[in-house]
């Protein structure tokens, strides 16, 4: 979601400074009451009404080359365990990361029928 414009922020703060209550300001400008209070607090604490910088999230643990290699490994040996795939890549990514990547790529890692657990007769 994009941040509210500086023009809207100025108008909200002007209305607040004129003595309007937070719920009236929120209704007038179609914003939430909590956002009005946060804007007033931000101006009081930092002296700025500009929005905060967006959070930069950490990138993927596996590069696109490693993902391509993972697809090739699974295609060649679909019965490999996650630990075997991790050693074959080689990567420092955790097993859970490899599993989430396999799931995101919509691949399946299945054991073949000879590795099934024996059933009782």
mmCIF file with all atom_site columns, C-alpha atoms in Angstrom:
data_model
loop_
_atom_site.group_PDB
_atom_site.id
_atom_site.type_symbol
_atom_site.label_atom_id
_atom_site.label_alt_id
_atom_site.label_comp_id
_atom_site.label_asym_id
_atom_site.label_entity_id
_atom_site.label_seq_id
_atom_site.pdbx_PDB_ins_code
_atom_site.Cartn_x
_atom_site.Cartn_y
_atom_site.Cartn_z
_atom_site.occupancy
_atom_site.B_iso_or_equiv
_atom_site.pdbx_formal_charge
_atom_site.auth_seq_id
_atom_site.auth_comp_id
_atom_site.auth_asym_id
_atom_site.auth_atom_id
_atom_site.pdbx_PDB_model_num
ATOM 1   C CA . UNK A 1 1   ? 0.000   0.000   0.000   1.00 0.00 ? 1   UNK A CA 1
ATOM 2   C CA . UNK A 1 2   ? 1.363   3.412   -0.930  1.00 0.00 ? 2   UNK A CA 1
ATOM 3   C CA . UNK A 1 3   ? 1.930   6.090   1.679   1.00 0.00 ? 3   UNK A CA 1
ATOM 4   C CA . UNK A 1 4   ? -0.480  8.998   1.931   1.00 0.00 ? 4   UNK A CA 1
ATOM 5   C CA . UNK A 1 5   ? 0.592   12.102  -0.014  1.00 0.00 ? 5   UNK A CA 1
ATOM 6   C CA . UNK A 1 6   ? 2.318   15.037  1.647   1.00 0.00 ? 6   UNK A CA 1
ATOM 7   C CA . UNK A 1 7   ? -0.574  17.266  0.606   1.00 0.00 ? 7   UNK A CA 1
ATOM 8   C CA . UNK A 1 8   ? -3.048  15.125  2.560   1.00 0.00 ? 8   UNK A CA 1
ATOM 9   C CA . UNK A 1 9   ? -0.681  15.019  5.525   1.00 0.00 ? 9   UNK A CA 1
ATOM 10  C CA . UNK A 1 10  ? -0.430  18.837  5.525   1.00 0.00 ? 10  UNK A CA 1
ATOM 11  C CA . UNK A 1 11  ? -4.217  19.239  5.375   1.00 0.00 ? 11  UNK A CA 1
ATOM 12  C CA . UNK A 1 12  ? -4.754  16.739  8.205   1.00 0.00 ? 12  UNK A CA 1
ATOM 13  C CA . UNK A 1 13  ? -2.194  18.475  10.417  1.00 0.00 ? 13  UNK A CA 1
ATOM 14  C CA . UNK A 1 14  ? -3.655  21.909  9.597   1.00 0.00 ? 14  UNK A CA 1
ATOM 15  C CA . UNK A 1 15  ? -7.092  20.686  10.671  1.00 0.00 ? 15  UNK A CA 1
ATOM 16  C CA . UNK A 1 16  ? -5.595  19.216  13.851  1.00 0.00 ? 16  UNK A CA 1
ATOM 17  C CA . UNK A 1 17  ? -3.774  22.470  14.606  1.00 0.00 ? 17  UNK A CA 1
ATOM 18  C CA . UNK A 1 18  ? -7.045  24.416  14.181  1.00 0.00 ? 18  UNK A CA 1
ATOM 19  C CA . UNK A 1 19  ? -8.452  22.374  17.061  1.00 0.00 ? 19  UNK A CA 1
ATOM 20  C CA . UNK A 1 20  ? -10.487 19.695  15.326  1.00 0.00 ? 20  UNK A CA 1
ATOM 21  C CA . UNK A 1 21  ? -10.777 16.436  17.228  1.00 0.00 ? 21  UNK A CA 1
ATOM 22  C CA . UNK A 1 22  ? -9.096  13.332  15.797  1.00 0.00 ? 22  UNK A CA 1
ATOM 23  C CA . UNK A 1 23  ? -12.346 11.562  14.900  1.00 0.00 ? 23  UNK A CA 1
ATOM 24  C CA . UNK A 1 24  ? -13.625 14.641  13.048  1.00 0.00 ? 24  UNK A CA 1
ATOM 25  C CA . UNK A 1 25  ? -10.324 14.978  11.144  1.00 0.00 ? 25  UNK A CA 1
ATOM 26  C CA . UNK A 1 26  ? -10.428 11.271  10.268  1.00 0.00 ? 26  UNK A CA 1
ATOM 27  C CA . UNK A 1 27  ? -14.014 11.513  9.012   1.00 0.00 ? 27  UNK A CA 1
ATOM 28  C CA . UNK A 1 28  ? -13.303 14.659  7.006   1.00 0.00 ? 28  UNK A CA 1
ATOM 29  C CA . UNK A 1 29  ? -10.271 13.241  5.188   1.00 0.00 ? 29  UNK A CA 1
ATOM 30  C CA . UNK A 1 30  ? -11.400 9.600   5.104   1.00 0.00 ? 30  UNK A CA 1
ATOM 31  C CA . UNK A 1 31  ? -8.453  8.235   7.107   1.00 0.00 ? 31  UNK A CA 1
ATOM 32  C CA . UNK A 1 32  ? -8.338  6.287   10.348  1.00 0.00 ? 32  UNK A CA 1
ATOM 33  C CA . UNK A 1 33  ? -8.268  7.955   13.745  1.00 0.00 ? 33  UNK A CA 1
ATOM 34  C CA . UNK A 1 34  ? -5.160  5.921   14.628  1.00 0.00 ? 34  UNK A CA 1
ATOM 35  C CA . UNK A 1 35  ? -3.364  7.292   11.562  1.00 0.00 ? 35  UNK A CA 1
ATOM 36  C CA . UNK A 1 36  ? -4.180  10.873  12.618  1.00 0.00 ? 36  UNK A CA 1
ATOM 37  C CA . UNK A 1 37  ? -2.678  10.222  16.063  1.00 0.00 ? 37  UNK A CA 1
ATOM 38  C CA . UNK A 1 38  ? 0.401   8.541   14.541  1.00 0.00 ? 38  UNK A CA 1
ATOM 39  C CA . UNK A 1 39  ? 0.920   11.492  12.177  1.00 0.00 ? 39  UNK A CA 1
ATOM 40  C CA . UNK A 1 40  ? 0.691   13.996  15.028  1.00 0.00 ? 40  UNK A CA 1
ATOM 41  C CA . UNK A 1 41  ? 3.061   11.864  17.113  1.00 0.00 ? 41  UNK A CA 1
ATOM 42  C CA . UNK A 1 42  ? 5.567   11.550  14.246  1.00 0.00 ? 42  UNK A CA 1
ATOM 43  C CA . UNK A 1 43  ? 5.575   15.329  13.757  1.00 0.00 ? 43  UNK A CA 1
ATOM 44  C CA . UNK A 1 44  ? 6.018   15.882  17.495  1.00 0.00 ? 44  UNK A CA 1
ATOM 45  C CA . UNK A 1 45  ? 8.879   13.353  17.838  1.00 0.00 ? 45  UNK A CA 1
ATOM 46  C CA . UNK A 1 46  ? 10.786  13.872  14.578  1.00 0.00 ? 46  UNK A CA 1
ATOM 47  C CA . UNK A 1 47  ? 9.647   17.267  13.353  1.00 0.00 ? 47  UNK A CA 1
ATOM 48  C CA . UNK A 1 48  ? 8.734   15.718  10.017  1.00 0.00 ? 48  UNK A CA 1
ATOM 49  C CA . UNK A 1 49  ? 5.436   14.628  8.544   1.00 0.00 ? 49  UNK A CA 1
ATOM 50  C CA . UNK A 1 50  ? 7.039   12.605  5.739   1.00 0.00 ? 50  UNK A CA 1
ATOM 51  C CA . UNK A 1 51  ? 6.354   8.870   5.645   1.00 0.00 ? 51  UNK A CA 1
ATOM 52  C CA . UNK A 1 52  ? 8.968   6.510   7.016   1.00 0.00 ? 52  UNK A CA 1
ATOM 53  C CA . UNK A 1 53  ? 11.219  4.684   4.579   1.00 0.00 ? 53  UNK A CA 1
ATOM 54  C CA . UNK A 1 54  ? 9.848   1.348   3.425   1.00 0.00 ? 54  UNK A CA 1
ATOM 55  C CA . UNK A 1 55  ? 11.336  -1.773  4.974   1.00 0.00 ? 55  UNK A CA 1
ATOM 56  C CA . UNK A 1 56  ? 13.771  -3.635  2.742   1.00 0.00 ? 56  UNK A CA 1
ATOM 57  C CA . UNK A 1 57  ? 13.260  -7.323  3.222   1.00 0.00 ? 57  UNK A CA 1
ATOM 58  C CA . UNK A 1 58  ? 16.016  -9.866  2.970   1.00 0.00 ? 58  UNK A CA 1
ATOM 59  C CA . UNK A 1 59  ? 16.428  -11.476 -0.437  1.00 0.00 ? 59  UNK A CA 1
ATOM 60  C CA . UNK A 1 60  ? 16.137  -15.140 -1.264  1.00 0.00 ? 60  UNK A CA 1
ATOM 61  C CA . UNK A 1 61  ? 18.683  -17.514 0.242   1.00 0.00 ? 61  UNK A CA 1
ATOM 62  C CA . UNK A 1 62  ? 19.062  -19.485 -2.989  1.00 0.00 ? 62  UNK A CA 1
ATOM 63  C CA . UNK A 1 63  ? 20.201  -17.663 -6.109  1.00 0.00 ? 63  UNK A CA 1
ATOM 64  C CA . UNK A 1 64  ? 18.502  -18.280 -9.446  1.00 0.00 ? 64  UNK A CA 1
ATOM 65  C CA . UNK A 1 65  ? 21.461  -20.445 -10.504 1.00 0.00 ? 65  UNK A CA 1
ATOM 66  C CA . UNK A 1 66  ? 21.087  -22.575 -7.365  1.00 0.00 ? 66  UNK A CA 1
ATOM 67  C CA . UNK A 1 67  ? 17.347  -22.871 -7.992  1.00 0.00 ? 67  UNK A CA 1
ATOM 68  C CA . UNK A 1 68  ? 18.006  -24.059 -11.553 1.00 0.00 ? 68  UNK A CA 1
ATOM 69  C CA . UNK A 1 69  ? 20.515  -26.585 -10.230 1.00 0.00 ? 69  UNK A CA 1
ATOM 70  C CA . UNK A 1 70  ? 17.969  -27.738 -7.634  1.00 0.00 ? 70  UNK A CA 1
ATOM 71  C CA . UNK A 1 71  ? 15.398  -28.334 -10.383 1.00 0.00 ? 71  UNK A CA 1
ATOM 72  C CA . UNK A 1 72  ? 17.967  -30.336 -12.360 1.00 0.00 ? 72  UNK A CA 1
ATOM 73  C CA . UNK A 1 73  ? 18.875  -32.407 -9.287  1.00 0.00 ? 73  UNK A CA 1
ATOM 74  C CA . UNK A 1 74  ? 15.236  -33.204 -8.526  1.00 0.00 ? 74  UNK A CA 1
ATOM 75  C CA . UNK A 1 75  ? 14.564  -34.093 -12.162 1.00 0.00 ? 75  UNK A CA 1
ATOM 76  C CA . UNK A 1 76  ? 17.558  -36.432 -12.207 1.00 0.00 ? 76  UNK A CA 1
ATOM 77  C CA . UNK A 1 77  ? 16.837  -38.014 -8.801  1.00 0.00 ? 77  UNK A CA 1
ATOM 78  C CA . UNK A 1 78  ? 13.282  -37.403 -7.592  1.00 0.00 ? 78  UNK A CA 1
ATOM 79  C CA . UNK A 1 79  ? 13.787  -39.760 -4.627  1.00 0.00 ? 79  UNK A CA 1
ATOM 80  C CA . UNK A 1 80  ? 16.674  -37.762 -3.104  1.00 0.00 ? 80  UNK A CA 1
ATOM 81  C CA . UNK A 1 81  ? 16.250  -36.554 0.444   1.00 0.00 ? 81  UNK A CA 1
ATOM 82  C CA . UNK A 1 82  ? 16.475  -32.877 1.371   1.00 0.00 ? 82  UNK A CA 1
ATOM 83  C CA . UNK A 1 83  ? 19.846  -33.475 3.036   1.00 0.00 ? 83  UNK A CA 1
ATOM 84  C CA . UNK A 1 84  ? 21.168  -35.102 -0.152  1.00 0.00 ? 84  UNK A CA 1
ATOM 85  C CA . UNK A 1 85  ? 19.913  -32.176 -2.210  1.00 0.00 ? 85  UNK A CA 1
ATOM 86  C CA . UNK A 1 86  ? 21.528  -29.741 0.221   1.00 0.00 ? 86  UNK A CA 1
ATOM 87  C CA . UNK A 1 87  ? 24.903  -31.509 -0.082  1.00 0.00 ? 87  UNK A CA 1
ATOM 88  C CA . UNK A 1 88  ? 24.620  -31.703 -3.882  1.00 0.00 ? 88  UNK A CA 1
ATOM 89  C CA . UNK A 1 89  ? 23.938  -27.985 -4.365  1.00 0.00 ? 89  UNK A CA 1
ATOM 90  C CA . UNK A 1 90  ? 26.266  -27.107 -2.221  1.00 0.00 ? 90  UNK A CA 1
ATOM 91  C CA . UNK A 1 91  ? 24.721  -24.322 -0.212  1.00 0.00 ? 91  UNK A CA 1
ATOM 92  C CA . UNK A 1 92  ? 24.534  -23.027 3.331   1.00 0.00 ? 92  UNK A CA 1
ATOM 93  C CA . UNK A 1 93  ? 20.742  -22.771 3.077   1.00 0.00 ? 93  UNK A CA 1
ATOM 94  C CA . UNK A 1 94  ? 18.808  -24.688 5.708   1.00 0.00 ? 94  UNK A CA 1
ATOM 95  C CA . UNK A 1 95  ? 16.737  -27.729 4.874   1.00 0.00 ? 95  UNK A CA 1
ATOM 96  C CA . UNK A 1 96  ? 13.568  -25.727 5.517   1.00 0.00 ? 96  UNK A CA 1
ATOM 97  C CA . UNK A 1 97  ? 14.699  -23.141 2.947   1.00 0.00 ? 97  UNK A CA 1
ATOM 98  C CA . UNK A 1 98  ? 15.276  -25.848 0.376   1.00 0.00 ? 98  UNK A CA 1
ATOM 99  C CA . UNK A 1 99  ? 11.856  -27.317 1.124   1.00 0.00 ? 99  UNK A CA 1
ATOM 100 C CA . UNK A 1 100 ? 10.129  -23.928 0.779   1.00 0.00 ? 100 UNK A CA 1
ATOM 101 C CA . UNK A 1 101 ? 11.932  -23.369 -2.534  1.00 0.00 ? 101 UNK A CA 1
ATOM 102 C CA . UNK A 1 102 ? 10.814  -26.770 -3.810  1.00 0.00 ? 102 UNK A CA 1
ATOM 103 C CA . UNK A 1 103 ? 7.254   -25.980 -2.732  1.00 0.00 ? 103 UNK A CA 1
ATOM 104 C CA . UNK A 1 104 ? 7.352   -22.489 -4.311  1.00 0.00 ? 104 UNK A CA 1
ATOM 105 C CA . UNK A 1 105 ? 8.620   -23.984 -7.596  1.00 0.00 ? 105 UNK A CA 1
ATOM 106 C CA . UNK A 1 106 ? 5.700   -26.444 -7.412  1.00 0.00 ? 106 UNK A CA 1
ATOM 107 C CA . UNK A 1 107 ? 7.999   -29.473 -7.556  1.00 0.00 ? 107 UNK A CA 1
ATOM 108 C CA . UNK A 1 108 ? 7.503   -32.754 -5.758  1.00 0.00 ? 108 UNK A CA 1
ATOM 109 C CA . UNK A 1 109 ? 10.083  -34.926 -4.075  1.00 0.00 ? 109 UNK A CA 1
ATOM 110 C CA . UNK A 1 110 ? 8.688   -38.410 -3.737  1.00 0.00 ? 110 UNK A CA 1
ATOM 111 C CA . UNK A 1 111 ? 10.146  -41.688 -2.744  1.00 0.00 ? 111 UNK A CA 1
ATOM 112 C CA . UNK A 1 112 ? 9.781   -44.490 -5.260  1.00 0.00 ? 112 UNK A CA 1
ATOM 113 C CA . UNK A 1 113 ? 7.638   -47.539 -4.549  1.00 0.00 ? 113 UNK A CA 1
ATOM 114 C CA . UNK A 1 114 ? 10.608  -49.721 -3.496  1.00 0.00 ? 114 UNK A CA 1
ATOM 115 C CA . UNK A 1 115 ? 11.248  -47.441 -0.504  1.00 0.00 ? 115 UNK A CA 1
ATOM 116 C CA . UNK A 1 116 ? 7.743   -47.688 0.913   1.00 0.00 ? 116 UNK A CA 1
ATOM 117 C CA . UNK A 1 117 ? 7.286   -48.974 4.423   1.00 0.00 ? 117 UNK A CA 1
ATOM 118 C CA . UNK A 1 118 ? 6.410   -52.619 4.580   1.00 0.00 ? 118 UNK A CA 1
ATOM 119 C CA . UNK A 1 119 ? 2.810   -53.280 5.479   1.00 0.00 ? 119 UNK A CA 1
ATOM 120 C CA . UNK A 1 120 ? 1.751   -55.935 7.924   1.00 0.00 ? 120 UNK A CA 1
ATOM 121 C CA . UNK A 1 121 ? -0.043  -58.907 6.408   1.00 0.00 ? 121 UNK A CA 1
#
